[in-house]
Coordinates of C-alpha atoms in Angstrom, one line a residue:
X1 CA 31.9 17.7 21.4
X2 CA 34.7 14.6 20.3
X3 CA 37.3 13.2 22.5
X4 CA 40.2 15.0 20.5
X5 CA 38.4 18.5 21.5
X6 CA 40.5 18.8 24.8
X7 CA 39.0 20.4 27.6
X8 CA 35.3 21.3 27.6
X9 CA 34.0 23.8 26.3
X10 CA 33.2 25.7 29.4
X11 CA 37.1 25.6 30.2
X12 CA 37.9 26.6 26.8
X13 CA 35.8 29.4 27.0
X14 CA 37.8 30.3 30.2
X15 CA 41.3 30.3 28.9
X16 CA 40.5 31.3 25.4
X17 CA 40.6 35.3 25.9
X18 CA 42.8 35.4 29.0
X19 CA 45.1 38.2 27.9
X20 CA 42.2 40.1 26.8
X21 CA 40.0 40.3 29.7
X22 CA 42.8 40.5 32.4
X23 CA 45.7 42.8 32.0
X24 CA 48.1 39.8 33.2
X25 CA 51.0 40.9 31.1
X26 CA 51.8 44.5 32.2
X27 CA 54.8 45.3 34.9
X28 CA 51.9 47.9 36.3
X29 CA 48.5 45.9 36.4
X30 CA 49.4 45.5 40.2
X31 CA 47.8 42.2 40.1
X32 CA 49.7 39.5 42.3
X33 CA 51.1 36.5 40.6
X34 CA 52.9 33.3 41.5
X35 CA 54.4 30.2 40.5
X36 CA 52.4 27.0 40.5
X37 CA 51.9 23.8 38.9
X38 CA 48.6 23.6 37.3
X39 CA 46.8 20.4 36.6
X40 CA 44.3 20.3 33.9
X41 CA 41.9 17.2 33.5
X42 CA 38.9 16.1 31.2
X43 CA 36.9 13.6 30.2
X44 CA 37.4 11.8 26.9
X45 CA 34.5 11.3 25.0
X46 CA 32.0 13.3 27.3
X47 CA 29.6 14.1 24.9
X48 CA 29.2 10.4 23.6
X49 CA 28.6 9.4 27.2
X50 CA 25.9 11.9 28.0
X51 CA 23.8 11.3 24.7
X52 CA 24.4 7.4 26.0
X53 CA 23.4 7.9 29.4
X54 CA 22.5 11.5 30.4
X55 CA 21.2 11.5 34.0
X56 CA 23.6 8.4 34.9
X57 CA 26.7 10.1 33.3
X58 CA 26.1 13.2 35.0
X59 CA 25.7 11.3 38.3
X60 CA 28.9 9.0 38.2
X61 CA 31.0 12.5 37.2
X62 CA 29.9 14.1 40.1
X63 CA 30.3 11.5 42.5
X64 CA 33.8 10.5 41.1
X65 CA 34.2 14.5 41.5
X66 CA 33.3 14.2 45.4
X67 CA 35.1 10.7 46.1
X68 CA 37.9 10.9 44.1
X69 CA 39.0 14.1 42.3
X70 CA 38.7 16.5 45.2
X71 CA 40.0 14.3 47.9
X72 CA 43.0 13.5 45.9
X73 CA 43.9 16.8 45.4
X74 CA 43.5 17.8 48.9
X75 CA 45.9 14.7 50.0
X76 CA 48.4 16.0 47.8
X77 CA 48.2 19.4 49.2
X78 CA 46.6 21.1 46.1
X79 CA 43.7 23.5 45.6
X80 CA 40.9 22.6 43.2
X81 CA 40.0 25.9 41.6
X82 CA 37.1 25.0 39.4
X83 CA 35.1 21.8 37.8
X84 CA 33.7 22.5 34.1
X85 CA 31.1 19.5 33.9
X86 CA 33.5 17.5 32.3
X87 CA 37.1 18.5 33.3
X88 CA 38.8 20.1 36.7
X89 CA 41.4 22.8 36.9
X90 CA 43.8 22.5 40.4
X91 CA 46.9 24.1 41.3
X92 CA 49.7 23.1 43.4
X93 CA 52.6 24.7 45.3
X94 CA 54.6 21.4 44.4
X95 CA 55.2 19.8 41.1
X96 CA 55.9 16.5 42.8
X97 CA 52.8 16.9 44.3
X98 CA 50.9 17.7 41.0
X99 CA 52.0 14.5 39.1
X100 CA 51.7 12.1 42.1
X101 CA 48.0 13.7 42.3
X102 CA 47.6 12.9 38.4
X103 CA 48.9 9.3 38.7
X104 CA 46.8 8.2 41.4
X105 CA 43.6 9.7 39.8
X106 CA 44.2 7.6 36.6
X107 CA 45.3 4.6 38.8
X108 CA 41.9 4.8 40.7
X109 CA 39.8 5.1 37.5
X110 CA 41.1 2.0 36.1
X111 CA 39.7 0.2 39.0
X112 CA 36.4 1.9 38.9
X113 CA 36.2 1.3 35.0
X114 CA 36.6 -2.5 35.6
X115 CA 32.6 -2.4 36.9
X116 CA 31.5 -1.0 33.9
X117 CA 31.1 -2.3 30.3
X118 CA 34.0 -0.7 28.1
X119 CA 31.6 1.8 26.4
X120 CA 30.6 3.4 29.7
X121 CA 34.2 3.8 31.1
X122 CA 35.1 7.2 32.3
X123 CA 38.7 8.1 31.3
X124 CA 40.4 11.4 32.3
X125 CA 43.2 13.1 30.3
X126 CA 45.4 15.1 32.6
X127 CA 48.1 17.9 31.6
X128 CA 50.2 19.4 34.1
X129 CA 52.6 22.5 33.5
X130 CA 54.5 24.7 35.8
X131 CA 53.9 28.4 34.8
X132 CA 53.6 31.8 36.5
X133 CA 50.0 32.8 36.8
X134 CA 47.2 34.9 38.4
X135 CA 45.2 33.1 41.0
X136 CA 42.1 34.7 42.1
X137 CA 39.2 33.2 44.6
X138 CA 37.4 31.0 41.9
X139 CA 39.8 31.0 39.1
X140 CA 43.5 30.7 37.5
X141 CA 44.6 32.8 34.3
X142 CA 48.0 33.2 32.2
X143 CA 49.7 30.9 29.4
X144 CA 50.7 28.3 32.5
X145 CA 46.9 27.3 32.2
X146 CA 46.9 27.5 28.8
X147 CA 49.6 24.9 28.3
X148 CA 48.4 22.7 30.9
X149 CA 45.1 22.5 29.1
X150 CA 46.9 22.1 25.7
X151 CA 48.8 19.1 27.3
X152 CA 45.8 17.7 28.7
X153 CA 44.3 17.8 25.1
X154 CA 47.4 15.8 23.5
X155 CA 47.0 13.1 26.3
X156 CA 45.6 9.7 25.4
X157 CA 42.7 8.6 27.6
X158 CA 43.9 7.3 31.1
X159 CA 47.6 9.2 30.3
X160 CA 49.5 11.8 32.1
X161 CA 51.2 14.7 30.1
X162 CA 53.8 17.1 31.8
X163 CA 55.9 19.7 30.4
X164 CA 59.5 20.1 30.4
X165 CA 59.4 22.3 33.3
X166 CA 57.4 20.0 35.5
X167 CA 59.9 17.4 34.2
X168 CA 62.9 19.2 35.1
X169 CA 61.8 19.6 39.0
X170 CA 60.3 15.9 39.4
X171 CA 62.8 14.0 37.4
X172 CA 64.7 12.3 40.1
X173 CA 62.0 12.6 42.6
X174 CA 59.4 10.0 41.8
X175 CA 59.8 6.3 40.9
X176 CA 58.4 6.1 37.5
X177 CA 59.2 6.1 34.0
X178 CA 59.1 9.4 31.4
X179 CA 58.7 8.9 27.3
X180 CA 60.1 12.2 26.0
X181 CA 57.4 12.9 22.8
X182 CA 59.9 15.9 21.9
X183 CA 58.8 19.7 21.5
X184 CA 55.1 20.3 20.6
X185 CA 53.9 23.5 19.0
X186 CA 50.5 24.1 20.6
X187 CA 47.8 26.8 19.8
X188 CA 48.0 30.2 21.3
X189 CA 51.6 29.8 22.6
X190 CA 54.3 31.2 20.5
X191 CA 57.3 28.9 21.7
X192 CA 57.3 25.1 21.4
X193 CA 56.5 23.3 24.5
X194 CA 59.0 20.0 25.3
X195 CA 56.3 17.5 26.2
X196 CA 56.5 14.2 28.6
X197 CA 54.5 11.2 28.8
X198 CA 54.6 9.9 32.4
X199 CA 55.2 6.0 32.7
X200 CA 53.9 5.0 36.5
X201 CA 54.6 1.2 37.7
X202 CA 53.1 -1.1 34.9
X203 CA 52.0 -3.4 38.2
X204 CA 50.0 -0.5 40.2
X205 CA 48.3 0.5 37.2
X206 CA 47.0 -3.0 36.9
X207 CA 46.7 -4.4 40.2
X208 CA 43.2 -3.7 40.8
X209 CA 41.9 -5.0 37.4
X210 CA 43.9 -8.2 37.7
X211 CA 42.3 -9.0 41.2
X212 CA 38.8 -8.4 40.0
X213 CA 39.8 -10.3 36.3
X214 CA 40.9 -13.3 38.7
X215 CA 37.8 -13.3 41.2
X216 CA 35.9 -13.3 37.9
X217 CA 37.6 -16.4 36.4
X218 CA 37.5 -18.3 39.7
X219 CA 33.5 -17.8 40.2
X220 CA 33.3 -18.6 36.5
X221 CA 35.1 -22.0 37.0
X222 CA 33.0 -23.1 40.0
X223 CA 29.7 -22.5 38.2
X224 CA 31.2 -24.8 35.3
X225 CA 32.5 -27.5 37.6
X226 CA 29.2 -27.3 39.5
X227 CA 27.1 -27.6 36.3
X228 CA 29.2 -30.3 34.8
X229 CA 28.9 -32.0 38.2
X230 CA 25.2 -32.0 37.9
X231 CA 25.1 -33.4 34.4
X232 CA 26.9 -36.6 35.6
X233 CA 25.0 -37.1 38.4
X234 CA 21.7 -36.9 36.4
X235 CA 23.2 -39.2 33.6
X236 CA 24.3 -41.9 36.2
X237 CA 21.1 -42.2 38.0
X238 CA 19.2 -42.1 34.6
X239 CA 21.4 -45.2 33.7
X240 CA 20.5 -46.9 37.3
X241 CA 16.8 -46.2 37.1
X242 CA 16.7 -47.4 33.2
X243 CA 18.7 -50.7 34.5
X244 CA 16.3 -51.2 37.1
X245 CA 13.4 -51.1 35.0
X246 CA 14.5 -53.6 32.6
X247 CA 15.6 -56.3 35.3
X248 CA 11.7 -55.7 36.9
X249 CA 9.8 -56.2 33.3
X250 CA 12.1 -59.3 32.5
X251 CA 11.1 -60.6 35.9
X252 CA 7.3 -60.2 35.4
X253 CA 7.5 -61.2 31.6
X254 CA 10.1 -64.1 30.9
X255 CA 11.2 -66.2 33.6
X256 CA 13.3 -68.2 30.9
X257 CA 16.0 -65.0 31.0
X258 CA 17.0 -65.7 34.4
X259 CA 20.6 -66.6 33.2
X260 CA 20.4 -63.5 30.9
X261 CA 19.6 -61.4 33.8
X262 CA 22.2 -62.7 35.4
X263 CA 24.6 -61.5 32.9
X264 CA 23.6 -58.1 32.2
X265 CA 23.3 -57.4 36.2
X266 CA 27.4 -58.7 36.5
X267 CA 27.8 -56.3 33.7
X268 CA 26.0 -53.5 35.2
X269 CA 28.0 -53.7 38.6
X270 CA 31.0 -54.7 37.4
X271 CA 33.3 -51.5 38.4
X272 CA 35.3 -51.0 35.0
X273 CA 32.1 -51.1 32.7
X274 CA 31.7 -47.2 33.0
X275 CA 34.3 -47.2 30.4
X276 CA 34.4 -48.7 26.6
X277 CA 37.8 -49.0 26.8
X278 CA 39.6 -52.5 26.5
X279 CA 42.9 -53.6 28.2
X280 CA 45.8 -52.1 26.6
X281 CA 47.6 -54.8 24.2
X282 CA 45.1 -57.6 24.8
X283 CA 43.8 -59.1 21.4
X284 CA 40.2 -58.7 20.4
X285 CA 39.6 -62.4 19.9
X286 CA 40.4 -63.0 23.7
X287 CA 38.3 -60.2 24.9
X288 CA 35.4 -61.9 23.0
X289 CA 36.0 -65.0 24.4
X290 CA 36.3 -63.9 28.0
X291 CA 33.1 -61.8 27.9
X292 CA 29.6 -63.7 28.9
X293 CA 27.5 -64.7 26.1
X294 CA 25.6 -61.9 24.3
X295 CA 26.7 -59.1 26.5
X296 CA 24.9 -55.5 26.7
X297 CA 27.8 -53.2 26.1
X298 CA 27.3 -49.8 28.5
X299 CA 26.2 -46.8 26.6
X300 CA 28.5 -43.8 27.6
X301 CA 26.7 -40.7 26.7
X302 CA 28.5 -38.4 24.6
X303 CA 28.3 -35.5 27.1
X304 CA 30.2 -37.5 29.4
X305 CA 33.2 -38.0 27.0
X306 CA 33.5 -34.3 25.9
X307 CA 35.4 -33.1 28.2
X308 CA 38.0 -35.7 27.9
X309 CA 38.6 -35.1 24.4
X310 CA 38.1 -30.9 24.5
X311 CA 41.3 -30.1 25.5
X312 CA 43.2 -31.9 22.7
X313 CA 41.1 -30.1 20.3
X314 CA 42.3 -26.3 21.3
X315 CA 45.3 -25.7 19.8
X316 CA 48.1 -24.7 22.2
X317 CA 50.0 -21.4 21.5
X318 CA 53.7 -21.8 20.2
X319 CA 56.2 -19.3 21.2
X320 CA 58.3 -17.4 18.7
X321 CA 61.7 -19.4 18.4
X322 CA 64.4 -17.2 20.0
X323 CA 66.8 -16.1 17.5
X324 CA 70.2 -14.7 19.1
X325 CA 71.4 -11.5 18.2
X326 CA 74.2 -11.7 15.2
X327 CA 77.8 -11.1 17.4
X328 CA 81.0 -10.3 16.1
X329 CA 84.3 -11.5 18.6
X330 CA 86.7 -9.2 18.7
X331 CA 90.3 -9.1 19.9
X332 CA 91.4 -7.2 22.9
X333 CA 93.9 -4.2 22.4
X334 CA 94.7 -0.6 23.2
X335 CA 93.7 2.7 21.8
X336 CA 93.6 6.4 22.1
X337 CA 90.2 6.9 23.7
X338 CA 88.7 10.3 23.4
X339 CA 89.4 13.4 21.2
X340 CA 90.2 17.3 21.7
X341 CA 86.9 18.1 19.5
X342 CA 84.5 18.7 22.5
X343 CA 85.2 19.0 26.3
X344 CA 83.3 16.0 27.2
X345 CA 85.6 13.8 25.1
X346 CA 89.0 15.4 27.1
X347 CA 91.5 14.2 28.0
X348 CA 92.7 11.7 25.3
X349 CA 93.7 8.7 27.1
X350 CA 94.8 5.4 26.6
X351 CA 92.8 2.5 27.1
X352 CA 93.4 -1.2 27.2
X353 CA 90.2 -3.6 26.2
X354 CA 90.0 -7.4 26.8
X355 CA 88.4 -9.5 24.3
X356 CA 84.7 -9.4 24.1
X357 CA 81.8 -9.9 21.1
X358 CA 79.5 -7.3 20.2
X359 CA 76.3 -7.0 18.0
X360 CA 76.9 -6.8 14.3
X361 CA 74.0 -4.6 14.5
X362 CA 71.9 -2.6 16.9
X363 CA 68.9 -4.6 18.3
X364 CA 66.0 -4.8 15.8
X365 CA 62.3 -4.5 16.5
X366 CA 62.0 -8.3 15.8
X367 CA 64.6 -9.0 18.4
X368 CA 63.2 -6.7 21.0
X369 CA 59.6 -7.9 20.4
X370 CA 60.7 -11.5 21.3
X371 CA 61.4 -10.0 24.7
X372 CA 58.3 -8.1 24.8
X373 CA 56.3 -11.6 24.1
X374 CA 58.0 -12.9 27.2
X375 CA 56.6 -10.3 29.4
X376 CA 59.9 -9.4 30.1
X377 CA 60.2 -5.8 28.3
X378 CA 58.1 -3.2 28.9
X379 CA 56.4 -2.1 25.6
X380 CA 56.1 -3.8 22.1
X381 CA 57.7 -1.7 19.4
X382 CA 55.7 -1.4 16.0
X383 CA 57.5 -0.7 12.7
X384 CA 59.3 -2.8 9.8
X385 CA 60.8 -6.2 12.0
X386 CA 64.2 -5.5 10.7
X387 CA 64.3 -1.7 11.7
X388 CA 66.2 -0.6 14.6
X389 CA 64.1 -0.5 17.9
X390 CA 64.0 3.0 19.2
X391 CA 62.0 5.0 22.3
X392 CA 64.2 2.9 24.5
X393 CA 65.5 4.0 27.8
X394 CA 68.5 2.9 29.5
X395 CA 66.6 0.8 32.0
X396 CA 64.6 -0.9 29.1
X397 CA 67.9 -2.0 27.4
X398 CA 69.3 -3.2 30.9
X399 CA 65.9 -5.5 31.0
X400 CA 67.0 -6.7 27.3
X401 CA 70.1 -7.5 28.3
X402 CA 68.8 -9.4 31.2
X403 CA 66.2 -11.2 29.7
X404 CA 68.7 -12.6 26.9
X405 CA 71.1 -13.4 29.4
X406 CA 68.6 -15.5 31.5
X407 CA 66.9 -16.9 28.7
X408 CA 70.2 -18.2 26.8
X409 CA 72.4 -18.9 29.7
X410 CA 75.0 -16.7 28.3
X411 CA 76.5 -13.6 29.8
X412 CA 74.9 -10.9 27.6
X413 CA 75.1 -7.4 28.9
X414 CA 75.4 -3.8 27.3
X415 CA 78.7 -2.9 26.0
X416 CA 81.0 -0.5 28.2
X417 CA 81.8 3.1 26.8
X418 CA 85.5 1.8 26.1
X419 CA 84.2 -1.1 24.2
X420 CA 82.0 0.7 22.3
X421 CA 84.4 3.5 21.1
X422 CA 87.0 0.6 20.6
X423 CA 84.8 -1.2 18.4
X424 CA 83.4 1.9 16.5
X425 CA 87.0 3.1 15.9
X426 CA 87.6 -0.4 14.1
X427 CA 91.6 -0.1 14.5
X428 CA 91.3 3.3 13.1
X429 CA 92.7 6.3 14.6
X430 CA 91.1 8.9 12.2
X431 CA 88.0 11.6 12.8
X432 CA 85.3 8.7 11.1
X433 CA 86.4 5.2 10.9
X434 CA 86.7 5.5 7.3
X435 CA 89.1 8.9 7.7
X436 CA 89.1 12.2 8.6
X437 CA 86.5 14.0 5.8
X438 CA 82.9 13.1 5.8
X439 CA 82.0 10.9 3.0
X440 CA 78.6 10.5 1.7
X441 CA 76.3 7.4 1.9
X442 CA 78.3 5.7 4.6
X443 CA 76.1 6.4 7.6
X444 CA 72.7 7.3 8.7
X445 CA 72.6 11.4 9.9
X446 CA 70.6 14.2 8.7
X447 CA 73.7 15.4 6.6
X448 CA 75.3 11.9 5.8
X449 CA 73.1 11.1 2.4
X450 CA 72.8 12.7 -0.7
X451 CA 69.0 12.7 0.0
X452 CA 68.1 13.8 3.7
X453 CA 65.6 12.1 5.3
X454 CA 63.6 12.9 8.3
X455 CA 62.0 9.2 9.0
X456 CA 63.8 6.6 10.7
X457 CA 65.7 4.2 9.2
X458 CA 63.5 1.0 7.8
X459 CA 66.0 -1.5 8.5
X460 CA 69.6 -2.1 10.3
X461 CA 72.7 -2.7 8.2
X462 CA 71.7 -0.4 5.3
X463 CA 75.6 1.0 5.1
X464 CA 78.8 -0.9 4.8
X465 CA 80.3 -2.1 7.7
X466 CA 83.6 -0.6 9.7
X467 CA 86.8 -2.7 9.4
X468 CA 85.5 -5.1 12.5
X469 CA 82.4 -5.9 10.4
X470 CA 79.9 -3.7 12.7
X471 CA 77.4 -2.0 11.0
X472 CA 75.7 1.0 12.2
X473 CA 78.4 2.1 14.7
X474 CA 77.6 6.0 14.0
X475 CA 74.2 7.4 12.9
X476 CA 70.9 5.3 12.8
X477 CA 70.1 5.1 16.5
X478 CA 71.6 6.8 19.5
X479 CA 73.4 3.6 21.7
X480 CA 73.1 3.2 25.4
X481 CA 76.1 1.8 27.1
X482 CA 76.6 0.7 30.5
X483 CA 78.6 3.6 31.8
X484 CA 77.3 6.6 34.0
X485 CA 77.3 10.1 32.4
X486 CA 80.6 12.3 33.4
X487 CA 80.9 15.4 32.0
X488 CA 84.5 14.2 30.9
X489 CA 87.4 11.6 31.2
X490 CA 89.0 12.7 34.3
X491 CA 89.3 9.8 36.5
X492 CA 87.9 7.4 34.2
X493 CA 89.0 3.7 34.3
X494 CA 91.6 2.8 31.7
X495 CA 91.2 -1.2 31.6
X496 CA 88.0 -0.8 29.4
X497 CA 85.5 -1.3 32.3
X498 CA 82.4 0.5 33.0
X499 CA 82.5 3.8 34.9
X500 CA 79.4 3.2 37.2
X501 CA 78.4 4.5 40.7
X502 CA 75.4 3.6 42.7
X503 CA 72.0 6.0 41.7
X504 CA 73.5 7.6 39.0
X505 CA 70.5 9.3 37.1
X506 CA 72.1 9.5 33.5
X507 CA 73.7 7.0 31.5
X508 CA 75.7 7.4 28.1
X509 CA 74.6 7.6 24.7
X510 CA 76.9 6.5 21.6
X511 CA 76.7 6.6 17.8
X512 CA 74.6 9.8 17.1
X513 CA 71.1 9.1 15.0
X514 CA 69.4 9.7 12.0
X515 CA 68.3 13.3 13.2
X516 CA 71.8 14.5 14.0
X517 CA 74.4 15.9 11.9
X518 CA 78.0 14.7 11.2
X519 CA 79.6 15.4 14.2
X520 CA 77.6 12.9 16.2
X521 CA 78.6 10.0 13.9
X522 CA 82.0 10.3 15.1
X523 CA 83.7 7.3 17.0
X524 CA 84.8 9.7 19.9
X525 CA 81.3 11.6 20.0
X526 CA 79.3 11.0 23.6
X527 CA 76.3 12.3 25.3
X528 CA 74.1 11.6 28.6
X529 CA 70.6 11.4 28.9
X530 CA 68.4 10.5 31.7
X531 CA 68.4 6.8 32.8
X532 CA 64.6 6.3 32.9
X533 CA 63.4 8.3 29.9
X534 CA 62.7 6.8 26.6
X535 CA 63.2 8.8 23.4
X536 CA 62.4 8.1 19.5
X537 CA 66.2 8.1 18.7
X538 CA 67.5 6.0 21.5
X539 CA 68.4 2.3 20.7
X540 CA 71.2 0.2 21.7
X541 CA 73.2 -2.9 20.5
X542 CA 74.5 -6.1 22.9
X543 CA 77.6 -7.4 24.0
X544 CA 79.0 -10.6 25.0
X545 CA 81.5 -11.6 28.0
X546 CA 83.9 -14.0 26.2

């Protein structure tokens, strides 16, 4: 069985014919049902591990079940329904406890795997779903189990995938991040399933591995230092022994060499003769005049000088140069914010904005990866360097702004919602910045171009700028702003400042993206999304206080 096959064959056999073996769907079946959070776990590459070491792998898996899986499930108030050789199924009354259990198992597996070669790592994939199921003494049945198993099959080794039903129950209750993977069609399930990847605290994930690696590095360094010290001691003793033997032999063979022996002895005892270098700046002729007659130059073994020159031979990494985002300064002014097209855009109200600068383009993958290289942003983006970065949560965008401000010493930040709309309108009050009617090929959305595309943009600035010289202020990627999301503008500030409060769980997105239709590219369009959740179409641009 390959790693892509998901659950083990035994588990798949149990869930494949649920509806045919159990009359679970009929109202008069008399079978009690209950709502539960189902956790399905499976070991990636189990067949390969068994081929490598059948008895050893079996023993390790059983030990993991006894020492980690079963106790962790109990600690989080769950019930282990069954194990299947390479996997397990458990149920929980609380979705929060189910997800916590999954995270704890994955974190502990990282620590346990550090003592093994990578080819021998045991890594679980975990899927969690909320479903109405039939629970018997030693088994559980229903579509809810099937979905959990399918989510586990989608997950990469070491990851936890959850369904939209679980996400809705836990999104404000666990301190971790989430990445929406969109709706997925899964086998034998009629409706698509909304899938999220759980993103635990990276420091918690890596803490144990880092500690073990640090200990290994320290131990290795001590061994190297001890060996180097032994080599130097041995060479020193050999040099002294050779000098002593030479002196003794000369005493018995050539009495006329007394003066030469004295000179040699002086050279051997002089404290500065262990290095061949001469005083800095002194002419060679003077050095020769000061030296005794026929001096014997001390021999420095190559091994003794190697450590001194080795560091100079190692190339030092060069950090990529920071190129700040191209900014466009805008004058302050007043404008009518909002529209009557959607309830969230009402009421239309007059807002005055102070002068500020805003990015000419959304932040690109190249710019984002400078932050990632500095370990200040949470992931390295893939794709063309000039493409707009996506899959960014609001908290990710805030970290980028904070890093850029700290690195440059300039007050970079996210724009406020009022600033963004003021900039997007470009001094106009029409439905779009170019007029009231949609024009082809002026923005990136699914019906804004003559040839529709389902692929993300390859670069920022592919379409002409608005009257303020700003590109992609409508379409391309959704763009985070500073403000918390409110369902309308009742009570909104009129001075252009951000509308925020402590602990808001969703923030405002502007612009629409390549996946949206033309309604979303209107400057007044607004939407909200969860603060800590990443989504493929979500990006941002930066602002600067002047």
